[in-house]
JSON list of C-alpha atoms in Angstrom, two decimals:
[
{"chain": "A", "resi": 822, "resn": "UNK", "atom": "CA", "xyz": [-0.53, -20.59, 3.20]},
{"chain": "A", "resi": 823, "resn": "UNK", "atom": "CA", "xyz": [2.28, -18.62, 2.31]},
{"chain": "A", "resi": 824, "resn": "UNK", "atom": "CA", "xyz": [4.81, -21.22, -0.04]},
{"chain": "A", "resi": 825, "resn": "UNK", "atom": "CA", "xyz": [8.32, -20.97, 1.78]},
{"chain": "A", "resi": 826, "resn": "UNK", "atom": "CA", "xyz": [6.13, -21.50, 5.41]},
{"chain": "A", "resi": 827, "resn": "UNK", "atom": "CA", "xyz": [5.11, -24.53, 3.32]},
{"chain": "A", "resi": 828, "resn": "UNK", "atom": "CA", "xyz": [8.75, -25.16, 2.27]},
{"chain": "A", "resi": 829, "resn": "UNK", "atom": "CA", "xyz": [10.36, -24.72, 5.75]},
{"chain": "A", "resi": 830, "resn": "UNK", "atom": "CA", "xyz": [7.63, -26.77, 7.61]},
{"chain": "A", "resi": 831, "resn": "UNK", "atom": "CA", "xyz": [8.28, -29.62, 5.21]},
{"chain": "A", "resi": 832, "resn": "UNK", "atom": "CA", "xyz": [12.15, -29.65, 5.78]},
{"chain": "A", "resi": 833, "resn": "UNK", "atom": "CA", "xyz": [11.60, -29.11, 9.20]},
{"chain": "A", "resi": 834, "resn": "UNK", "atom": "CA", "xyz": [9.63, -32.81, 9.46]},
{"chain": "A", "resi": 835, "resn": "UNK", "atom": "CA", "xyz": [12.44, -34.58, 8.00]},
{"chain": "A", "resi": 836, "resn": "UNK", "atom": "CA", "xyz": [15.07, -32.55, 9.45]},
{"chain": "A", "resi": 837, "resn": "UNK", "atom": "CA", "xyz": [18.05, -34.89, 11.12]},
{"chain": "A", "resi": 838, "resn": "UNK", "atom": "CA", "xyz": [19.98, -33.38, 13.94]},
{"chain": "A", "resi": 839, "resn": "UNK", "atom": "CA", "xyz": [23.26, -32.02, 13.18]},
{"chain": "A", "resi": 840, "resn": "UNK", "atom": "CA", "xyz": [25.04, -29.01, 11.67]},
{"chain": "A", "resi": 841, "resn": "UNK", "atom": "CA", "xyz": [25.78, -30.54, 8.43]},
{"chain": "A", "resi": 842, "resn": "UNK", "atom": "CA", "xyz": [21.86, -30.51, 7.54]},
{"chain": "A", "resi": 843, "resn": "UNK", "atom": "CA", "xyz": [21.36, -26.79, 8.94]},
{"chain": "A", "resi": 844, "resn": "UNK", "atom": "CA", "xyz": [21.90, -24.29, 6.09]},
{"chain": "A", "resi": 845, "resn": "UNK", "atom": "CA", "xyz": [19.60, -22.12, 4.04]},
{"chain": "A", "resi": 846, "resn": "UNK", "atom": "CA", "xyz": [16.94, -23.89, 1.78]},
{"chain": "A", "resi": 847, "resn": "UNK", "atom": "CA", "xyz": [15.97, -20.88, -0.07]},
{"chain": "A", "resi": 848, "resn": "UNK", "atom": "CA", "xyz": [18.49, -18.37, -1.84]},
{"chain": "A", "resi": 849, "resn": "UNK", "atom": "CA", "xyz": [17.05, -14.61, -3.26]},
{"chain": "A", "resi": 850, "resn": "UNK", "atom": "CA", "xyz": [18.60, -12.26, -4.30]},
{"chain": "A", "resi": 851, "resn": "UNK", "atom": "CA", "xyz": [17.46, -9.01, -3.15]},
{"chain": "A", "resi": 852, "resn": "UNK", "atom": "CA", "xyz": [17.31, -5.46, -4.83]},
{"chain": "A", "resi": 853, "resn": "UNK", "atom": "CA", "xyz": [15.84, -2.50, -3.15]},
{"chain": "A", "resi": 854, "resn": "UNK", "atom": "CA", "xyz": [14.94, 1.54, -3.08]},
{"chain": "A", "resi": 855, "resn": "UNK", "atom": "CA", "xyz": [14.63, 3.43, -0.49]},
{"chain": "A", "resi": 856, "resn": "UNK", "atom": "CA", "xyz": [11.65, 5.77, -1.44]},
{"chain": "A", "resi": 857, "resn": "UNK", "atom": "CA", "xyz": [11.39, 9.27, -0.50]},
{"chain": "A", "resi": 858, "resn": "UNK", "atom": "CA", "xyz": [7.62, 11.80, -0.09]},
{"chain": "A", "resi": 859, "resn": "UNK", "atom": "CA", "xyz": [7.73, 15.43, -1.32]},
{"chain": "A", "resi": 860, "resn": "UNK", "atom": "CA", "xyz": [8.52, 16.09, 1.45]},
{"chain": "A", "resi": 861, "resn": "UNK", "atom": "CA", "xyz": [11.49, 15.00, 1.84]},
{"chain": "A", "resi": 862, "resn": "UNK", "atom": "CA", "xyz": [11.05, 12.58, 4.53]},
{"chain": "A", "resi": 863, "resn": "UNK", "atom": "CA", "xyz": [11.67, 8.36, 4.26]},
{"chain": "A", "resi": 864, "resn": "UNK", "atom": "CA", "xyz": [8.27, 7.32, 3.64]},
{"chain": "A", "resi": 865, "resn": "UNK", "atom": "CA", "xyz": [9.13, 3.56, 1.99]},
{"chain": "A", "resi": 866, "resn": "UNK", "atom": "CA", "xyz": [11.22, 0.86, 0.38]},
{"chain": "A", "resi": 867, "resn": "UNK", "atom": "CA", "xyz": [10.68, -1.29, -2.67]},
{"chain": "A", "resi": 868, "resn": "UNK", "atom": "CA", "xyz": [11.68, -4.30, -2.81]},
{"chain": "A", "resi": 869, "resn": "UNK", "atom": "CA", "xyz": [12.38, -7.30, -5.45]},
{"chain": "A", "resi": 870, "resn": "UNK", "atom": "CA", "xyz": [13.32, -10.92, -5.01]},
{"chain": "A", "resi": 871, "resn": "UNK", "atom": "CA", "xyz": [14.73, -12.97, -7.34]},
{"chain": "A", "resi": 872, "resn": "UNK", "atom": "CA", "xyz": [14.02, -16.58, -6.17]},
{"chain": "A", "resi": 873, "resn": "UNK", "atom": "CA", "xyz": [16.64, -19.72, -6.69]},
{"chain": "A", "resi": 874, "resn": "UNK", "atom": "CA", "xyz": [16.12, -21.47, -10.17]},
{"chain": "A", "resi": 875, "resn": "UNK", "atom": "CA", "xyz": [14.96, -24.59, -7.75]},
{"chain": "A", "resi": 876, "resn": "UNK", "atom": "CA", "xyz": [12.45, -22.74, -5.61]},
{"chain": "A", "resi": 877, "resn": "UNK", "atom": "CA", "xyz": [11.59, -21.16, -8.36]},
{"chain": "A", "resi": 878, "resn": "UNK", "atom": "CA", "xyz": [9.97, -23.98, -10.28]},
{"chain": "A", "resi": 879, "resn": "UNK", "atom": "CA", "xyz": [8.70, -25.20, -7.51]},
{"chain": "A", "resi": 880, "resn": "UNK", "atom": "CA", "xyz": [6.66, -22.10, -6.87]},
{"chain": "A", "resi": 881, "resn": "UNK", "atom": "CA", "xyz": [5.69, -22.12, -10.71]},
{"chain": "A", "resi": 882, "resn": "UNK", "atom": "CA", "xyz": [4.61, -26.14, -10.14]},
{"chain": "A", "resi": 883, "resn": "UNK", "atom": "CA", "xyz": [2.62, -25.08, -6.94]},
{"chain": "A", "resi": 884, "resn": "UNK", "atom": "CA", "xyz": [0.71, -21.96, -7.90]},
{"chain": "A", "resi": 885, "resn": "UNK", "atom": "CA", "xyz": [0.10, -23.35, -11.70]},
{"chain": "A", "resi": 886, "resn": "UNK", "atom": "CA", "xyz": [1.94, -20.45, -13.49]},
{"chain": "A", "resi": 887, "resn": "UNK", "atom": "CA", "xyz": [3.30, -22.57, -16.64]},
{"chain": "A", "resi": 888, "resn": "UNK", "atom": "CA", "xyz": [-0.45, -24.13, -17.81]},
{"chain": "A", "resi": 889, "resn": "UNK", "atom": "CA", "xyz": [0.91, -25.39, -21.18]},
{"chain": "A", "resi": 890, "resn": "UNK", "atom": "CA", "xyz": [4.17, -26.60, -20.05]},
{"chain": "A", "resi": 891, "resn": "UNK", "atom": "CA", "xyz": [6.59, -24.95, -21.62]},
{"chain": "A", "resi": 892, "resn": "UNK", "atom": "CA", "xyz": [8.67, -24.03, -19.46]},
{"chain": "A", "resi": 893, "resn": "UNK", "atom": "CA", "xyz": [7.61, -20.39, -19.42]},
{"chain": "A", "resi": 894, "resn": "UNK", "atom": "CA", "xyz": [4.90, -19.24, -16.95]},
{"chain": "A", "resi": 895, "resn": "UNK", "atom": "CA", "xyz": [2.07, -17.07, -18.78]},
{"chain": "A", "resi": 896, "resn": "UNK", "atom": "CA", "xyz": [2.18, -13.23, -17.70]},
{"chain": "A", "resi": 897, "resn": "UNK", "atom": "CA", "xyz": [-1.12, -13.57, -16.90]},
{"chain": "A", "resi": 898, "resn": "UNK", "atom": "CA", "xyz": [-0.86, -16.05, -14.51]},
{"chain": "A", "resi": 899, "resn": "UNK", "atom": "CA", "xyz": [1.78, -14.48, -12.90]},
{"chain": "A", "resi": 900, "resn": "UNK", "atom": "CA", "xyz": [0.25, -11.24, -12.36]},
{"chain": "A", "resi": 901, "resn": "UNK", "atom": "CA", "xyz": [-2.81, -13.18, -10.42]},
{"chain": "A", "resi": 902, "resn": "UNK", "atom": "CA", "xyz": [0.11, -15.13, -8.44]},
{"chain": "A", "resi": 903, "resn": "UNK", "atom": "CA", "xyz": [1.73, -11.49, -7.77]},
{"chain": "A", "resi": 904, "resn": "UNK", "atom": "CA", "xyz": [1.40, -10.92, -3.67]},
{"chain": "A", "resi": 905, "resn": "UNK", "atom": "CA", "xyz": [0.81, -14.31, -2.98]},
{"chain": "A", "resi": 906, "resn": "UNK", "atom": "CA", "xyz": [4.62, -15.19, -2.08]},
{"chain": "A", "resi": 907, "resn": "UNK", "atom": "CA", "xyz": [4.15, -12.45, 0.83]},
{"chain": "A", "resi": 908, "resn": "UNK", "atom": "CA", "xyz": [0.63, -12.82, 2.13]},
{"chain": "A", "resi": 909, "resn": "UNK", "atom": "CA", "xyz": [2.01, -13.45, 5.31]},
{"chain": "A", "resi": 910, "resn": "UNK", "atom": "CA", "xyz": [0.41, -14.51, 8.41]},
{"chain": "A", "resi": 911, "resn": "UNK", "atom": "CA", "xyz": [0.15, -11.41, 11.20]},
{"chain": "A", "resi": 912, "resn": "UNK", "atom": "CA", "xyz": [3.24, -9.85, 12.90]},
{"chain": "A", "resi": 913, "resn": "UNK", "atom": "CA", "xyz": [5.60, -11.71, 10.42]},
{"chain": "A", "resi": 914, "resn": "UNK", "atom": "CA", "xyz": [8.52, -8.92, 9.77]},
{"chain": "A", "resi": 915, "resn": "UNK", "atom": "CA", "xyz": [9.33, -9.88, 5.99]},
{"chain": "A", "resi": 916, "resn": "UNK", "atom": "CA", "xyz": [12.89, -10.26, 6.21]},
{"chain": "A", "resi": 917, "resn": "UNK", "atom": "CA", "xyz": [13.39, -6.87, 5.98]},
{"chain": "A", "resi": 918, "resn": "UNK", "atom": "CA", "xyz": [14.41, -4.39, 8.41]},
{"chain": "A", "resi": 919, "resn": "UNK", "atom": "CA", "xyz": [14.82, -0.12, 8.67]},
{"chain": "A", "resi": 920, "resn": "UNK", "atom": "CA", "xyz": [16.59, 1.13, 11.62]},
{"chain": "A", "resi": 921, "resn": "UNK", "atom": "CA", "xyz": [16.47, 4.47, 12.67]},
{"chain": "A", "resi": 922, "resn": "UNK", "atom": "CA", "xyz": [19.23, 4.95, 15.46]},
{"chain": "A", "resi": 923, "resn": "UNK", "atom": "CA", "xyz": [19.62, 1.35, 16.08]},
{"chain": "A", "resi": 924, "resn": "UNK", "atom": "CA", "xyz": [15.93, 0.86, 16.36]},
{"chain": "A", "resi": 925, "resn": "UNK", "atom": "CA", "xyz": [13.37, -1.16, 13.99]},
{"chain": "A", "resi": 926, "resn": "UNK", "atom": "CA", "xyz": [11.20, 1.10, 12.13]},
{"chain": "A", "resi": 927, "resn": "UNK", "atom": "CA", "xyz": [7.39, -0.24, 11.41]},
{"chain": "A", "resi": 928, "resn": "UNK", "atom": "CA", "xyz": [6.43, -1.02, 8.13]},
{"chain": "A", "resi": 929, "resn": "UNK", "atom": "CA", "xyz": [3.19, -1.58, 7.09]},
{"chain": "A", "resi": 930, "resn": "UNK", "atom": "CA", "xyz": [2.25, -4.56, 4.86]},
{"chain": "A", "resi": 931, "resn": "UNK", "atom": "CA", "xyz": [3.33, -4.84, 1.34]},
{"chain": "A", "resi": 932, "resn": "UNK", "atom": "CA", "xyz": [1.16, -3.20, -1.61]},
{"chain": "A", "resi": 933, "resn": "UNK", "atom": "CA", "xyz": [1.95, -2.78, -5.29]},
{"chain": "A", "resi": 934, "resn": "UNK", "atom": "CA", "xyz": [2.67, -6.41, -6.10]},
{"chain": "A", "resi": 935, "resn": "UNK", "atom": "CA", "xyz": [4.20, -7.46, -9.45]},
{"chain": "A", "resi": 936, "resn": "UNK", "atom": "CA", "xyz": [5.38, -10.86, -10.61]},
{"chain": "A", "resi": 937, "resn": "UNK", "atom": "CA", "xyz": [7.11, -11.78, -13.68]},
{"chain": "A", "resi": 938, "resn": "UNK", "atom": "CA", "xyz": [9.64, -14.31, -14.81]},
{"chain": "A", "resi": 939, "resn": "UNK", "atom": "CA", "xyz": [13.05, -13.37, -15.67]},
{"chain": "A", "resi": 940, "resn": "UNK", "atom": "CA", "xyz": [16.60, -15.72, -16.81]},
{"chain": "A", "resi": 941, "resn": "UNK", "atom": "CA", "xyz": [15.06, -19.07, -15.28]},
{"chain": "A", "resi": 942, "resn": "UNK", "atom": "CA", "xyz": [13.69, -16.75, -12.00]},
{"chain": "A", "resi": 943, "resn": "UNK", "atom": "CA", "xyz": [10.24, -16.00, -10.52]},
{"chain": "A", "resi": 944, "resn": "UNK", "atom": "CA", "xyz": [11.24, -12.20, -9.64]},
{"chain": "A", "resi": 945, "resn": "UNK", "atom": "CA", "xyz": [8.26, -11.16, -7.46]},
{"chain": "A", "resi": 946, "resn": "UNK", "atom": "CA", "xyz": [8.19, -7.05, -6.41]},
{"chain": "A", "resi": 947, "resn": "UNK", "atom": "CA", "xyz": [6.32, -5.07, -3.48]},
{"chain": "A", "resi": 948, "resn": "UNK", "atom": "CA", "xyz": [6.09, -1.89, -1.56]},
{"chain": "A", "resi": 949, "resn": "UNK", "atom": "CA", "xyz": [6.55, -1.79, 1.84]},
{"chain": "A", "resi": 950, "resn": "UNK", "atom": "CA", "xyz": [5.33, 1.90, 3.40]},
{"chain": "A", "resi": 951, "resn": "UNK", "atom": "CA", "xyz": [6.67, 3.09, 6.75]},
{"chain": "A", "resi": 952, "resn": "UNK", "atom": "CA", "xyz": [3.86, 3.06, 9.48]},
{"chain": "A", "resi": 953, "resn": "UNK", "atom": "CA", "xyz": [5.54, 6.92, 10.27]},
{"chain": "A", "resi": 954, "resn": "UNK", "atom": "CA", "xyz": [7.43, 8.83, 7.34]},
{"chain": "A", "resi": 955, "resn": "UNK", "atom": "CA", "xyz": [10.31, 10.55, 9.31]},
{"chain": "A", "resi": 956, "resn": "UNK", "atom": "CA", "xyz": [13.03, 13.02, 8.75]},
{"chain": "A", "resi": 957, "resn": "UNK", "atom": "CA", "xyz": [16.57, 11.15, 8.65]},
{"chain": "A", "resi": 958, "resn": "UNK", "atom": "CA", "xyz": [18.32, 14.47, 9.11]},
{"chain": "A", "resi": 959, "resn": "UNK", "atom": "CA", "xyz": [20.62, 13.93, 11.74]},
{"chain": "A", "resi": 960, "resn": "UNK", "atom": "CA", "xyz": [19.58, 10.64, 12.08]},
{"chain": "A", "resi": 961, "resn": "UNK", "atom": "CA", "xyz": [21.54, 7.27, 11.50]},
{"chain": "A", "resi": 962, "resn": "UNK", "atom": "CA", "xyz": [19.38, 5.36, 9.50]},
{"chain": "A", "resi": 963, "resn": "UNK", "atom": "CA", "xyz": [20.48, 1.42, 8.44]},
{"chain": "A", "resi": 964, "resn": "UNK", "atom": "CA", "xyz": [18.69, -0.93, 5.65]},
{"chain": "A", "resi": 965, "resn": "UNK", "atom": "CA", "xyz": [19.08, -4.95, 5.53]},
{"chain": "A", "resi": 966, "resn": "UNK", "atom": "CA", "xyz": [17.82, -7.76, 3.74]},
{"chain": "A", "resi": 967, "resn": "UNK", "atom": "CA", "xyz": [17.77, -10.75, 6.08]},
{"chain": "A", "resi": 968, "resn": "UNK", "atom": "CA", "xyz": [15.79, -13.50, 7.29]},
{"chain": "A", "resi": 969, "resn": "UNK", "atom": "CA", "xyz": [16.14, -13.96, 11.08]},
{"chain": "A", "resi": 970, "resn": "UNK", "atom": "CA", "xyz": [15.98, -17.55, 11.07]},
{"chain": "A", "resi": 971, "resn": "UNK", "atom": "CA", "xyz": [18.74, -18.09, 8.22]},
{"chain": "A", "resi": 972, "resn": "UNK", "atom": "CA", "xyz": [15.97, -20.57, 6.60]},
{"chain": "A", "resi": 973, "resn": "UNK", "atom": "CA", "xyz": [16.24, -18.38, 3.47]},
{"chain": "A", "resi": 974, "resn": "UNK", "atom": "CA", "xyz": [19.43, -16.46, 2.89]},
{"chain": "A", "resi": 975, "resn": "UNK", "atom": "CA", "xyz": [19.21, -13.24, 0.80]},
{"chain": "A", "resi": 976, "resn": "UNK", "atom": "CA", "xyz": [21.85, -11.56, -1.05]},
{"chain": "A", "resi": 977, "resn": "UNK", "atom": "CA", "xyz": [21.82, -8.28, -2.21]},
{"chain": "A", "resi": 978, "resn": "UNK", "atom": "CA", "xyz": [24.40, -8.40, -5.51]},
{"chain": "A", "resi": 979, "resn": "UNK", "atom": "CA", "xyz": [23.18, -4.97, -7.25]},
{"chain": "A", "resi": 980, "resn": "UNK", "atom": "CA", "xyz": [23.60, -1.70, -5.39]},
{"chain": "A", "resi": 981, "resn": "UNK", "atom": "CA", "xyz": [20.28, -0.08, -3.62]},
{"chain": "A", "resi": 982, "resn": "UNK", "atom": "CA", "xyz": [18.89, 3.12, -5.35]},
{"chain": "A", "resi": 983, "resn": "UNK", "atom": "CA", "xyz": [17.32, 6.05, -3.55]},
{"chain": "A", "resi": 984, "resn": "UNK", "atom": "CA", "xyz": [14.29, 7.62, -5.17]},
{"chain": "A", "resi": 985, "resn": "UNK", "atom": "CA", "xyz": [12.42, 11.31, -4.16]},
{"chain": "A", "resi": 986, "resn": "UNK", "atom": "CA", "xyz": [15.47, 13.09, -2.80]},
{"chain": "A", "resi": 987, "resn": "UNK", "atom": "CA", "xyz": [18.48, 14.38, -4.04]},
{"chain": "A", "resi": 988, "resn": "UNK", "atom": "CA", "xyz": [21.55, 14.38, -2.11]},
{"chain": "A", "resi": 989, "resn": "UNK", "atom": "CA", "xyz": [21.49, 10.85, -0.70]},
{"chain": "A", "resi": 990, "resn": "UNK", "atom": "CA", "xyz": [24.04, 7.92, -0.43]},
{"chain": "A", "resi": 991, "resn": "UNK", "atom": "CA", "xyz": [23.52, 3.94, 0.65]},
{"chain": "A", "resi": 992, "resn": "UNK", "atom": "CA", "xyz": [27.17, 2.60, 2.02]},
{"chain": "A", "resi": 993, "resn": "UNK", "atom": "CA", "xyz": [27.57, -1.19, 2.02]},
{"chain": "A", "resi": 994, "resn": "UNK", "atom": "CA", "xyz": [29.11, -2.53, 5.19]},
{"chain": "A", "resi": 995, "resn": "UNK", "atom": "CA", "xyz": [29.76, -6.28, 3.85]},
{"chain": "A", "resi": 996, "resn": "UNK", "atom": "CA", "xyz": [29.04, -8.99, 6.40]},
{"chain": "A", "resi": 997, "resn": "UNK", "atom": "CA", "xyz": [32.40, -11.19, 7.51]},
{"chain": "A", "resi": 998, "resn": "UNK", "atom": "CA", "xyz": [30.31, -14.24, 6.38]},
{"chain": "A", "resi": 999, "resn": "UNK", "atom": "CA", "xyz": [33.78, -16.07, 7.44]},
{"chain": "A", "resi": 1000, "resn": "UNK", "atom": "CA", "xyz": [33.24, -14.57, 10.67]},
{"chain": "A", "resi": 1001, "resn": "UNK", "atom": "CA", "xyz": [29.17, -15.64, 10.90]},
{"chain": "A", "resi": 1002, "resn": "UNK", "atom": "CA", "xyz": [29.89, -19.14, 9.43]},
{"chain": "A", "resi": 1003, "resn": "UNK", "atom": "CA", "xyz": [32.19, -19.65, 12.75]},
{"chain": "A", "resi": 1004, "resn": "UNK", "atom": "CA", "xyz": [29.55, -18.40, 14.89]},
{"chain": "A", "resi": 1005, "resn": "UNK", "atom": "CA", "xyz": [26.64, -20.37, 13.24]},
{"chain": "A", "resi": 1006, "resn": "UNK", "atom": "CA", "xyz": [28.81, -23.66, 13.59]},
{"chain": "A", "resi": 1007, "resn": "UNK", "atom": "CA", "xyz": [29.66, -22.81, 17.22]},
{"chain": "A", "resi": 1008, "resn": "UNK", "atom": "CA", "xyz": [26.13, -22.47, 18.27]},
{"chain": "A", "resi": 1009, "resn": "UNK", "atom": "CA", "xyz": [24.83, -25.31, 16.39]},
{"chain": "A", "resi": 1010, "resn": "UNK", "atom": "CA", "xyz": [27.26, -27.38, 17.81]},
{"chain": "A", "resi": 1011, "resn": "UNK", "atom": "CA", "xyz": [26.29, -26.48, 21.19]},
{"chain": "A", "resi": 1012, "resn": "UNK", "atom": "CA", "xyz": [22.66, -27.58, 20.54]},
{"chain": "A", "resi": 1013, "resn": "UNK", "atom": "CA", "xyz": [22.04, -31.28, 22.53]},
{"chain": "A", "resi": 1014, "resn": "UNK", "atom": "CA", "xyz": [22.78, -33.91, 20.07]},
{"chain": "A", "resi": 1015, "resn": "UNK", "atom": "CA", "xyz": [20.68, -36.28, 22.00]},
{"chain": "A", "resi": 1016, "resn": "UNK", "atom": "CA", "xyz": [17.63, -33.74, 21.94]},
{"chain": "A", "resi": 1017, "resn": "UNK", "atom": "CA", "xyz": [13.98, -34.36, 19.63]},
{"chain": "A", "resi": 1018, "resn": "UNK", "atom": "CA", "xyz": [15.41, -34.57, 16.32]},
{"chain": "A", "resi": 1019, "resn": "UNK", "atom": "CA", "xyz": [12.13, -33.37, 14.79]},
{"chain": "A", "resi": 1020, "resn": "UNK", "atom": "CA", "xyz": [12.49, -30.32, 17.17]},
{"chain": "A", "resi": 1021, "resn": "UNK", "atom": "CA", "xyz": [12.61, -26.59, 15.71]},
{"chain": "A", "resi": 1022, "resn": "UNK", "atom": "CA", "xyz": [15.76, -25.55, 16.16]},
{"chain": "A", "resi": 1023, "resn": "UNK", "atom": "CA", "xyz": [16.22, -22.32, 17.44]},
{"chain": "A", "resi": 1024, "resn": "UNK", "atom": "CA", "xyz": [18.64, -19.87, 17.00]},
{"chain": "A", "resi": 1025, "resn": "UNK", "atom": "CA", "xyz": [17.45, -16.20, 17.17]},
{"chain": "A", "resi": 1026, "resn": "UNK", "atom": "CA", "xyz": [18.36, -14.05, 14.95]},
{"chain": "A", "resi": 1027, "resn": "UNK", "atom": "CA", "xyz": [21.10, -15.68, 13.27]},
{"chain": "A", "resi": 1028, "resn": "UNK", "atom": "CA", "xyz": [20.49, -14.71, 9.83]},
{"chain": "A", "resi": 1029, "resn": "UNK", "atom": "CA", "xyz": [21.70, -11.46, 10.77]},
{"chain": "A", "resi": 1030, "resn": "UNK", "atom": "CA", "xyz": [25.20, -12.61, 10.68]},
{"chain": "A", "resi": 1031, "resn": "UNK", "atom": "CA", "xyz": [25.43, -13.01, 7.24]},
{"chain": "A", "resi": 1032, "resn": "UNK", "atom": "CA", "xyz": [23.69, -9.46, 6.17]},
{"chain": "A", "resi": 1033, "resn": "UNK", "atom": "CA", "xyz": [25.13, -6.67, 4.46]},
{"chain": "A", "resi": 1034, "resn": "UNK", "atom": "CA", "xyz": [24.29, -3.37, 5.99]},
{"chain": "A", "resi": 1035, "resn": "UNK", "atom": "CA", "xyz": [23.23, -0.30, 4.02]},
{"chain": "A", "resi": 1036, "resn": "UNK", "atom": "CA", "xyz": [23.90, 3.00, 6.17]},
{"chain": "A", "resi": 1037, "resn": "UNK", "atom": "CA", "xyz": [21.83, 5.96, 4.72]},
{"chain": "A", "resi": 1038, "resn": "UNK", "atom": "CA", "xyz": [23.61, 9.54, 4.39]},
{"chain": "A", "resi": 1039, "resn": "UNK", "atom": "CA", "xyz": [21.93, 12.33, 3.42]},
{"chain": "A", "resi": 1040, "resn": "UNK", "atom": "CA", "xyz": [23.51, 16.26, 2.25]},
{"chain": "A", "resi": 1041, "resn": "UNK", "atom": "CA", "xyz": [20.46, 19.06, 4.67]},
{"chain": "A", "resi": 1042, "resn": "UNK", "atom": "CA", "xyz": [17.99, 19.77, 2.81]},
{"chain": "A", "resi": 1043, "resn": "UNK", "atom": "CA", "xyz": [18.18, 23.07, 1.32]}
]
């Protein structure tokens, strides 16, 4: 079972209700390339999460990375635990989304896993392929790192790199998080007090709120 499904079932059972207990439980920070085929066309994105120092350990205590306790998992261990923080069940979207003209893009499930443990950190890396290449000529194309539910809330603190074509550009729009805090609140508060207070609560999409926006440019191909 995929650890942070473990994580946000458990929080979920002793979940009170109220807005003061509905925030993230899981913080990554998020790096990312947008990877370009010969030719030419958007073909996939790599991505890397740095887990919180908390979750962190707790992944590490889970999955039996440090065996002789030193606070340092063994490299070995981590590369058998590498892919196992995103073996996700079917149709799960894995908080990240390509649009292509205000549309999601399909991507395939991650390959090319890597794990390793960096500045108190599981850092876990995969591939993501697009189900179609395309052509972004002409096209505007738009990159976030987000989790829908706002369970886990990524931030992206190191600009994206482009790999496989020259001539490309990712702008940051920055997410009024002021803005999305105000929105979060109002809809939580509008959620019946007096309602099952072991119930999912459900709020779609909200994580979006809070996500920077990368907008792809790209100089014609020559």
């Amino acid at each position: 079972m995929d650890s942070r499904l473990f994580l946000s079932a458990c929080a979920l059972s002793v979940a009170l209700p109220g807005v003061a207990l509905a925030h993230p439980h899981v913080f990554i920070d998020a790096a990312f390339e947008l990877v370009f085929d010969e030719a030419g066309d958007l073909a996939a994105v790599r991505i890397d999460w740095a887990y919180d120092e908390f979750y962190s350990l707790m992944l590490i205590e889970e999955n039996g990375l440090d065996a002789d306790g030193d606070g340092t998992p063994e490299q070995a261990a981590l590369d058998a635990y590498a892919g196992h923080d995103v073996d996700w069940a079917a149709g799960f979207p894995g908080d990240f989304v390509i649009e292509r003209d205000g549309e999601a893009v399909a991507l395939d499930g991650p390959v090319k896993h890597r794990a390793r443990f960096e500045d108190g950190r599981l850092v876990t890396s995969h591939v993501r392929p697009l189900a179609a290449p395309f052509d972004v000529s002409g096209q505007v194309v738009t990159a976030r790192a987000y989790d829908p539910t706002y369970f886990v809330a990524y931030d992206v603190p190191v600009e994206p790199t482009i790999s496989g074509r020259d001539g490309c550009a990712l702008r940051r729009n920055v997410a009024d998080r002021d803005e999305a805090k105000e929105e979060y609140g109002e809809q939580l508060a509008a959620i019946d007090a007096s309602s099952d207070p072991f119930a999912e609560i459900d709020l779609p999409d909200i994580g979006v709120l809070f996500a920077d926006s990368f907008v792809l440019t790209c100089a014609a191909s020559s």
